[in-house]
PDB file of C-alpha atoms in Angstrom:
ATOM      1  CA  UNK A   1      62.719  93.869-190.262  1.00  0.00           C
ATOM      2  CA  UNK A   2      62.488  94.963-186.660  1.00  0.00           C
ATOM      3  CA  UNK A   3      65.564  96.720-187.109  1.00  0.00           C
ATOM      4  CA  UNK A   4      64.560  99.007-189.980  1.00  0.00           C
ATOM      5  CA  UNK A   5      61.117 100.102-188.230  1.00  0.00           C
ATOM      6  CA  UNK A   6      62.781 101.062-185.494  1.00  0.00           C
ATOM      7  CA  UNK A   7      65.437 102.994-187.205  1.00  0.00           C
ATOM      8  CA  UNK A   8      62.336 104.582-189.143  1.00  0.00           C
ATOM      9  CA  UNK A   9      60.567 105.416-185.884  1.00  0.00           C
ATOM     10  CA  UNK A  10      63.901 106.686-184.231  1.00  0.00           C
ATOM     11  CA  UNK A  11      64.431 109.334-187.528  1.00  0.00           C
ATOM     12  CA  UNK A  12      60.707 110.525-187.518  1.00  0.00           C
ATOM     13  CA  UNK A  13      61.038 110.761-183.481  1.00  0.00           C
ATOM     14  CA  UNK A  14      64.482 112.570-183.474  1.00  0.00           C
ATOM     15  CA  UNK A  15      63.129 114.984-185.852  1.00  0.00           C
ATOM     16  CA  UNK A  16      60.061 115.219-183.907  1.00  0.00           C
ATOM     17  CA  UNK A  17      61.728 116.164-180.835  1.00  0.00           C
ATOM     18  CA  UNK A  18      64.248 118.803-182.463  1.00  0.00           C
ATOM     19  CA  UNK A  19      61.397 120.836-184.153  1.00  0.00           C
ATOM     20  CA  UNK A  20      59.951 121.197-180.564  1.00  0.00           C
ATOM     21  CA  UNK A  21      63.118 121.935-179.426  1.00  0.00           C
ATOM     22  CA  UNK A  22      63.812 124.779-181.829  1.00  0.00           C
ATOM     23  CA  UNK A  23      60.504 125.911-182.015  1.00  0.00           C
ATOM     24  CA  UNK A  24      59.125 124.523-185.713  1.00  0.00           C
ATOM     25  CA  UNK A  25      55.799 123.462-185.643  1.00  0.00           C
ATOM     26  CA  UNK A  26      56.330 120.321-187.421  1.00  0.00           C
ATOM     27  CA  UNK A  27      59.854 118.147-188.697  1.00  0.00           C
ATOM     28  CA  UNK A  28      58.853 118.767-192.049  1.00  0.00           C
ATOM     29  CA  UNK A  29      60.699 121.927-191.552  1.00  0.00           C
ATOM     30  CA  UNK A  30      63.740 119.767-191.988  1.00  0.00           C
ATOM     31  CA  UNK A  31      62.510 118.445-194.819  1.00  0.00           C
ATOM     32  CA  UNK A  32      62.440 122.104-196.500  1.00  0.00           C
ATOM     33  CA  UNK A  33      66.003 123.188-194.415  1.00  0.00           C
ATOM     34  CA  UNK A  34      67.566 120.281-195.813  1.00  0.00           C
ATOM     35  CA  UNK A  35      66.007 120.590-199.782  1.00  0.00           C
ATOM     36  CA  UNK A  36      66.852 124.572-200.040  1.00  0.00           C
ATOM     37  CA  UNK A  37      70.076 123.863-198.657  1.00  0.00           C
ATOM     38  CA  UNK A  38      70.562 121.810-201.191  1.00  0.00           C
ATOM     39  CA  UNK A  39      68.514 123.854-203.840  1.00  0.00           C
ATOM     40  CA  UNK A  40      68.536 126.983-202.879  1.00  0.00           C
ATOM     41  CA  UNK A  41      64.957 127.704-203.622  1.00  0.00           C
ATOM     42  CA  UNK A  42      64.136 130.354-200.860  1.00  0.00           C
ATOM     43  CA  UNK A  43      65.683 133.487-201.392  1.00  0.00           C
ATOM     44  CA  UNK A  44      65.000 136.842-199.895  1.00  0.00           C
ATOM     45  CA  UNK A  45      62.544 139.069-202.139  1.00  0.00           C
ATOM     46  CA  UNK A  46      60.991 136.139-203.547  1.00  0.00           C
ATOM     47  CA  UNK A  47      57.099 135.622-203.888  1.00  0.00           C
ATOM     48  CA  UNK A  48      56.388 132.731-202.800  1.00  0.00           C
ATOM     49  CA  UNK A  49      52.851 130.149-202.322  1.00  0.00           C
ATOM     50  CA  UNK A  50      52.657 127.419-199.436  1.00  0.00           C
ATOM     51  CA  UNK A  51      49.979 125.213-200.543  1.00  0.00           C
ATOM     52  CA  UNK A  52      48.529 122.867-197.633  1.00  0.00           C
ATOM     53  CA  UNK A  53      50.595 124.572-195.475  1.00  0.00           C
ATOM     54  CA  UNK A  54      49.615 123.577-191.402  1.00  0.00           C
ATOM     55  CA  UNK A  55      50.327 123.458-189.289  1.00  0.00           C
ATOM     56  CA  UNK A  56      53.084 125.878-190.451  1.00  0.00           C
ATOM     57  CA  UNK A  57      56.419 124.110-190.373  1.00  0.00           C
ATOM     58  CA  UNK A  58      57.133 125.048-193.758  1.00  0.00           C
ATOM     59  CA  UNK A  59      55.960 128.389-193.939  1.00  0.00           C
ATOM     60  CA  UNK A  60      58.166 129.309-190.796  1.00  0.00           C
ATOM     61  CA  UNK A  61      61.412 127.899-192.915  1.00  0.00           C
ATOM     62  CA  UNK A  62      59.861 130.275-195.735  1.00  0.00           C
ATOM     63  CA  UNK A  63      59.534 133.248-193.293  1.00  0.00           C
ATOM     64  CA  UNK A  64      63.248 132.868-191.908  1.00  0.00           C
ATOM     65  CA  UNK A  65      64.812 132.821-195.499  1.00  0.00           C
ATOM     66  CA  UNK A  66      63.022 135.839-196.562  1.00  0.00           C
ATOM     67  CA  UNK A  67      63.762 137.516-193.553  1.00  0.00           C
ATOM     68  CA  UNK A  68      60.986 140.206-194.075  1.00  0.00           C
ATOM     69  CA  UNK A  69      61.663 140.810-198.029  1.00  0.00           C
ATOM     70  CA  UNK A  70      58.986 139.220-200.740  1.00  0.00           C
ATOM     71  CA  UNK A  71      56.028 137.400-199.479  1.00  0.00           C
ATOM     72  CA  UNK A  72      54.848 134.247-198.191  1.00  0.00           C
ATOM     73  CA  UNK A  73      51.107 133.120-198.880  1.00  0.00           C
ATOM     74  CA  UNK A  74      49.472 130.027-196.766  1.00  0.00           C
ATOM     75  CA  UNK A  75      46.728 128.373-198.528  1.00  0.00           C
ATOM     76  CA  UNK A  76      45.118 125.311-196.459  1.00  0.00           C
ATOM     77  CA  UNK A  77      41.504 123.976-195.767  1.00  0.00           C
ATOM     78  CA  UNK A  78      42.794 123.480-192.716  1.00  0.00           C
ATOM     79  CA  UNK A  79      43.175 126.374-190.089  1.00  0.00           C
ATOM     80  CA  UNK A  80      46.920 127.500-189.355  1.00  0.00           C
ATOM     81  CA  UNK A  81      47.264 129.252-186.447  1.00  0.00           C
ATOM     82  CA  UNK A  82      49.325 132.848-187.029  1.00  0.00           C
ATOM     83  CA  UNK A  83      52.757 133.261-188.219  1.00  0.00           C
ATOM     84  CA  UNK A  84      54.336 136.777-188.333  1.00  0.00           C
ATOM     85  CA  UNK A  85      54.993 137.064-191.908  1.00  0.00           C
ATOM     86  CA  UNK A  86      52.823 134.713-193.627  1.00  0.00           C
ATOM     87  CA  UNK A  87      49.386 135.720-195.299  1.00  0.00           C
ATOM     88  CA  UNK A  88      47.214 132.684-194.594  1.00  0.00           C
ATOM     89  CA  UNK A  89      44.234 131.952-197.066  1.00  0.00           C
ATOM     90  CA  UNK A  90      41.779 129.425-195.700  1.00  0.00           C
ATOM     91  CA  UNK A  91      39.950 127.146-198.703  1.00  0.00           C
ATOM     92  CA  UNK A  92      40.417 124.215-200.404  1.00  0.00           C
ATOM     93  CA  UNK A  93      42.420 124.316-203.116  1.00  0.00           C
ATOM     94  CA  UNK A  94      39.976 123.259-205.459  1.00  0.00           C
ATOM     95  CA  UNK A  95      37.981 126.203-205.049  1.00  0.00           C
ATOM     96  CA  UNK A  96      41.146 128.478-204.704  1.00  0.00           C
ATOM     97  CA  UNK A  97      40.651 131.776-206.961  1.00  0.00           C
ATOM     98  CA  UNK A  98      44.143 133.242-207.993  1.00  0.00           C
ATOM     99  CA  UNK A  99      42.871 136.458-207.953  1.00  0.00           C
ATOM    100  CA  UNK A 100      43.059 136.732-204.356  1.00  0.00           C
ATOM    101  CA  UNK A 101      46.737 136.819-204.908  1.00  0.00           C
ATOM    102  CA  UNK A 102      48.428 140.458-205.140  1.00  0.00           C
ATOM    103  CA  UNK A 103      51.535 139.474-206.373  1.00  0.00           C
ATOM    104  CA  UNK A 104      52.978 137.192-209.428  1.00  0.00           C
ATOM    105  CA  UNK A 105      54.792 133.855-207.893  1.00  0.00           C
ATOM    106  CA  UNK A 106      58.431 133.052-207.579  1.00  0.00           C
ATOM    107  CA  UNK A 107      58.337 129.517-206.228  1.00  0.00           C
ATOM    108  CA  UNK A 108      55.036 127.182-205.575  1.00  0.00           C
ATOM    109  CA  UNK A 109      56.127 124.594-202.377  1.00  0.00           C
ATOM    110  CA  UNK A 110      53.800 122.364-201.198  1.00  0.00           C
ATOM    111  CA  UNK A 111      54.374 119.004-198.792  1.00  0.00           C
ATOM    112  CA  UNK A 112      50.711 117.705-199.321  1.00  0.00           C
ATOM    113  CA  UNK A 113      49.438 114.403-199.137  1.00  0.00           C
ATOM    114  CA  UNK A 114      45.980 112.891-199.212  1.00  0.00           C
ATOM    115  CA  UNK A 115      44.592 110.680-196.037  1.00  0.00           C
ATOM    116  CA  UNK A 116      46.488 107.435-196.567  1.00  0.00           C
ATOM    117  CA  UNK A 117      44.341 104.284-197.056  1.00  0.00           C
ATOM    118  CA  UNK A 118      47.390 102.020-196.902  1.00  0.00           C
ATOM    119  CA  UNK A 119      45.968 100.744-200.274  1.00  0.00           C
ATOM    120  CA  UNK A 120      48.899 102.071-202.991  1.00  0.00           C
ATOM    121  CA  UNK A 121      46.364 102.724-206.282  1.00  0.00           C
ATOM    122  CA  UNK A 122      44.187 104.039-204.080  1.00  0.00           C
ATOM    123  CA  UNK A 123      46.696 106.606-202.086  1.00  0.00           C
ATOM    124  CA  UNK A 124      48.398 106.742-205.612  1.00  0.00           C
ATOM    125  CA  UNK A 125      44.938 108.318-207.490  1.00  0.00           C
ATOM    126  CA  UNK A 126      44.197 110.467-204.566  1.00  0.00           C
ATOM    127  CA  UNK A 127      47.930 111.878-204.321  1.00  0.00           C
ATOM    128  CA  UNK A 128      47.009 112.472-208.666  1.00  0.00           C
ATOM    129  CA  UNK A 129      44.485 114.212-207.935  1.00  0.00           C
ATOM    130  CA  UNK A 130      46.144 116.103-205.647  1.00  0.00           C
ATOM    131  CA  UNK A 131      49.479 116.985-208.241  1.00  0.00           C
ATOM    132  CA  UNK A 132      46.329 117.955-210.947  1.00  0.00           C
ATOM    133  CA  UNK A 133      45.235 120.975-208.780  1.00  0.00           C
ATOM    134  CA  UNK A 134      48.802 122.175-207.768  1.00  0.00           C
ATOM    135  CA  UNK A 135      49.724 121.910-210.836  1.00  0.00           C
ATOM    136  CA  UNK A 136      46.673 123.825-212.226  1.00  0.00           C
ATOM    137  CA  UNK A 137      47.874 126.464-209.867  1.00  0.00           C
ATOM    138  CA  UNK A 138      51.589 126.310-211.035  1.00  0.00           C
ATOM    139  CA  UNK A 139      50.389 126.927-214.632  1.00  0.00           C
ATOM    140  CA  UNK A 140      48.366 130.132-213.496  1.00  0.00           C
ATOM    141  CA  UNK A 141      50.689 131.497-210.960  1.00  0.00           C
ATOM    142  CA  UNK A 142      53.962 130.585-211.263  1.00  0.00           C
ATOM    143  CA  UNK A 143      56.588 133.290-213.726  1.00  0.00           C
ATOM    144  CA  UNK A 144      58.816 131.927-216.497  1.00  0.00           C
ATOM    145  CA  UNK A 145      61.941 131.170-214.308  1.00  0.00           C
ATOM    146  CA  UNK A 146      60.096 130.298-210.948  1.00  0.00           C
ATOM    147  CA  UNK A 147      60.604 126.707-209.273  1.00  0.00           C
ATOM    148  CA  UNK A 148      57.933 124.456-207.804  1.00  0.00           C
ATOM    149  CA  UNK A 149      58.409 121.776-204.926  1.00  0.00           C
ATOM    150  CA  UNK A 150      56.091 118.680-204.394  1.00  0.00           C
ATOM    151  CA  UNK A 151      55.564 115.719-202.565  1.00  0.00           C
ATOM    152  CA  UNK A 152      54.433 112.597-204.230  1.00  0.00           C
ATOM    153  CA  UNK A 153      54.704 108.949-203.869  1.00  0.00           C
ATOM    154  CA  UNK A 154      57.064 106.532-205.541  1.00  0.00           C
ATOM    155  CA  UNK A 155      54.830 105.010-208.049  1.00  0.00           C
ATOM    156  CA  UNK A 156      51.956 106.213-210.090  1.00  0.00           C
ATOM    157  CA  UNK A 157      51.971 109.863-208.702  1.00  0.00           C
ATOM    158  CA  UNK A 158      55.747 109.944-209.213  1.00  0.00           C
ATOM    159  CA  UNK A 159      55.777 108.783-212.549  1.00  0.00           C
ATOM    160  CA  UNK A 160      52.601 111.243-213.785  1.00  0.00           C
ATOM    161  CA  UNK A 161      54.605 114.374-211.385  1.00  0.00           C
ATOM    162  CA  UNK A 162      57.688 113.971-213.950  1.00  0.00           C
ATOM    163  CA  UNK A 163      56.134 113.327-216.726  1.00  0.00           C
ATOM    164  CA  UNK A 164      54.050 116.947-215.991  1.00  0.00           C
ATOM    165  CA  UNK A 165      56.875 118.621-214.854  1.00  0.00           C
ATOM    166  CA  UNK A 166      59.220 117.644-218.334  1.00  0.00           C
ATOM    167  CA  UNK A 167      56.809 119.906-220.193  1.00  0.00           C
ATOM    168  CA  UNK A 168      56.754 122.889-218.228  1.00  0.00           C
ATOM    169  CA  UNK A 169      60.411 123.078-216.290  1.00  0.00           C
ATOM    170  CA  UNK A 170      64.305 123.126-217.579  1.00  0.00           C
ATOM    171  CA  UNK A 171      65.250 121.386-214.667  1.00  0.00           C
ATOM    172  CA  UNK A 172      63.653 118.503-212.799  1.00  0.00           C
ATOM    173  CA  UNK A 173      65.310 117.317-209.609  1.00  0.00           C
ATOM    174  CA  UNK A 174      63.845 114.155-206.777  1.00  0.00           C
ATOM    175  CA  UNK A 175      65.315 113.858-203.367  1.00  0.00           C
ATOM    176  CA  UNK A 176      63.996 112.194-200.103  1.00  0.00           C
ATOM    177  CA  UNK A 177      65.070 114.150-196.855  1.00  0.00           C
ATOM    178  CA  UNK A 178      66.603 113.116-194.222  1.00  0.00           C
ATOM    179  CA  UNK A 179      63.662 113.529-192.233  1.00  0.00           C
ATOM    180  CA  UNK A 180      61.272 111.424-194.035  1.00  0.00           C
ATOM    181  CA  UNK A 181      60.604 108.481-192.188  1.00  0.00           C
ATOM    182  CA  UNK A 182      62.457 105.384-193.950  1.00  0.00           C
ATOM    183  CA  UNK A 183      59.177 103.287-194.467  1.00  0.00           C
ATOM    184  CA  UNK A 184      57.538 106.000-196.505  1.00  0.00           C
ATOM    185  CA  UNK A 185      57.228 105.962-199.879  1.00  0.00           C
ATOM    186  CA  UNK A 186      57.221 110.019-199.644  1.00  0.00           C
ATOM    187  CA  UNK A 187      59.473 111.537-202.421  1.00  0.00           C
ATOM    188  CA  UNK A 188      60.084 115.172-203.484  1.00  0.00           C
ATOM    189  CA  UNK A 189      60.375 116.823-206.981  1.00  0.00           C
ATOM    190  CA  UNK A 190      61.877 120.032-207.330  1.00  0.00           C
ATOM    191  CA  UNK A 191      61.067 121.559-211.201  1.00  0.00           C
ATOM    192  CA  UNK A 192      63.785 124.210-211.480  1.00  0.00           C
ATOM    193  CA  UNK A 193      63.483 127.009-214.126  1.00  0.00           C
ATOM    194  CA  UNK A 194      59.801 127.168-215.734  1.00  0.00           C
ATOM    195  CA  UNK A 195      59.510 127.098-219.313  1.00  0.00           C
TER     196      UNK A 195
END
């Protein structure tokens, strides 16, 4: 047991330390690096949405991919601090208008998670709730064709996540990153092709 939490705490750590090192703002850049290179979700001239997106790490990965072409939009309740080439949007999501966006979507990404209670139905409902407003917003943003990355947890949110994203994508895809610490029960879907 020791062994695997401190494996756990050495892959959060060394992925800590190289997003310093190269300048991310968080390791869950890796997370993103490591799912488009496998994916190949970002590309330049798309559109694309960053829901709960501080402190920034993945909106930088989106920024380098589309090198200048397309557009990346921010959305967080939380403030992000500026990042050439990302519009940010403060608000919660709940109370998110669509409107305010200029521009149909490509690809929806979004690496939130509720406050973790370390009680599973109770992190489980709140990560639901959670999937019900991106998804909300992936059914009035997203274009037939576009792709949509979340973060759930194995369990409940997993299971309702797929079962959503049958209906409205061709494709659906799960992978944990390399980056994700062992002990979570963090998991990503990736819903390729929107019906």
């Amino acid at each position: 047991m020791i062994v695997a939490k401190n494996e756990s705490y050495y892959s959060g750590e060394k992925y800590n330390l190289l997003a310093k090192k190269q300048g991310y703002r968080s390791r869950a850049a890796f997370k993103l690096i490591q799912i488009d290179k496998e994916e190949n979700i970002l590309k330049k001239n798309l559109n694309i949405i960053d829901l709960g997106c501080a402190p920034g790490g993945w909106s930088q990965v989106v920024s380098e991919r589309l090198k200048g072409t397309g557009s990346i939009v921010g959305i967080d309740i939380v403030n992000m601090p500026r990042l050439k080439g990302v519009e940010f949007i403060q608000c919660d999501l709940r109370n998110f208008d669509v409107s305010q966006l200029k521009t149909s979507i490509d690809v929806v990404i979004s690496d939130i998670a509720p406050n973790i209670s370390g009680v599973n139905l109770v992190d489980d409902a709140n990560m639901i709730d959670l999937l019900e407003i991106e998804l909300s917003i992936v059914d009035k943003t997203l274009v037939k064709g576009g792709n949509y990355l979340a973060k759930c947890f194995q369990g409940d949110s997993l299971e309702y996540l797929t079962f959503n994203l049958k209906k409205r994508f061709k494709i659906l895809k799960r992978t944990k990153p390399l980056a994700s610490r062992n002990i979570s029960k963090e998991v990503y879907v990736i819903g390729l092709n929107k019906i």
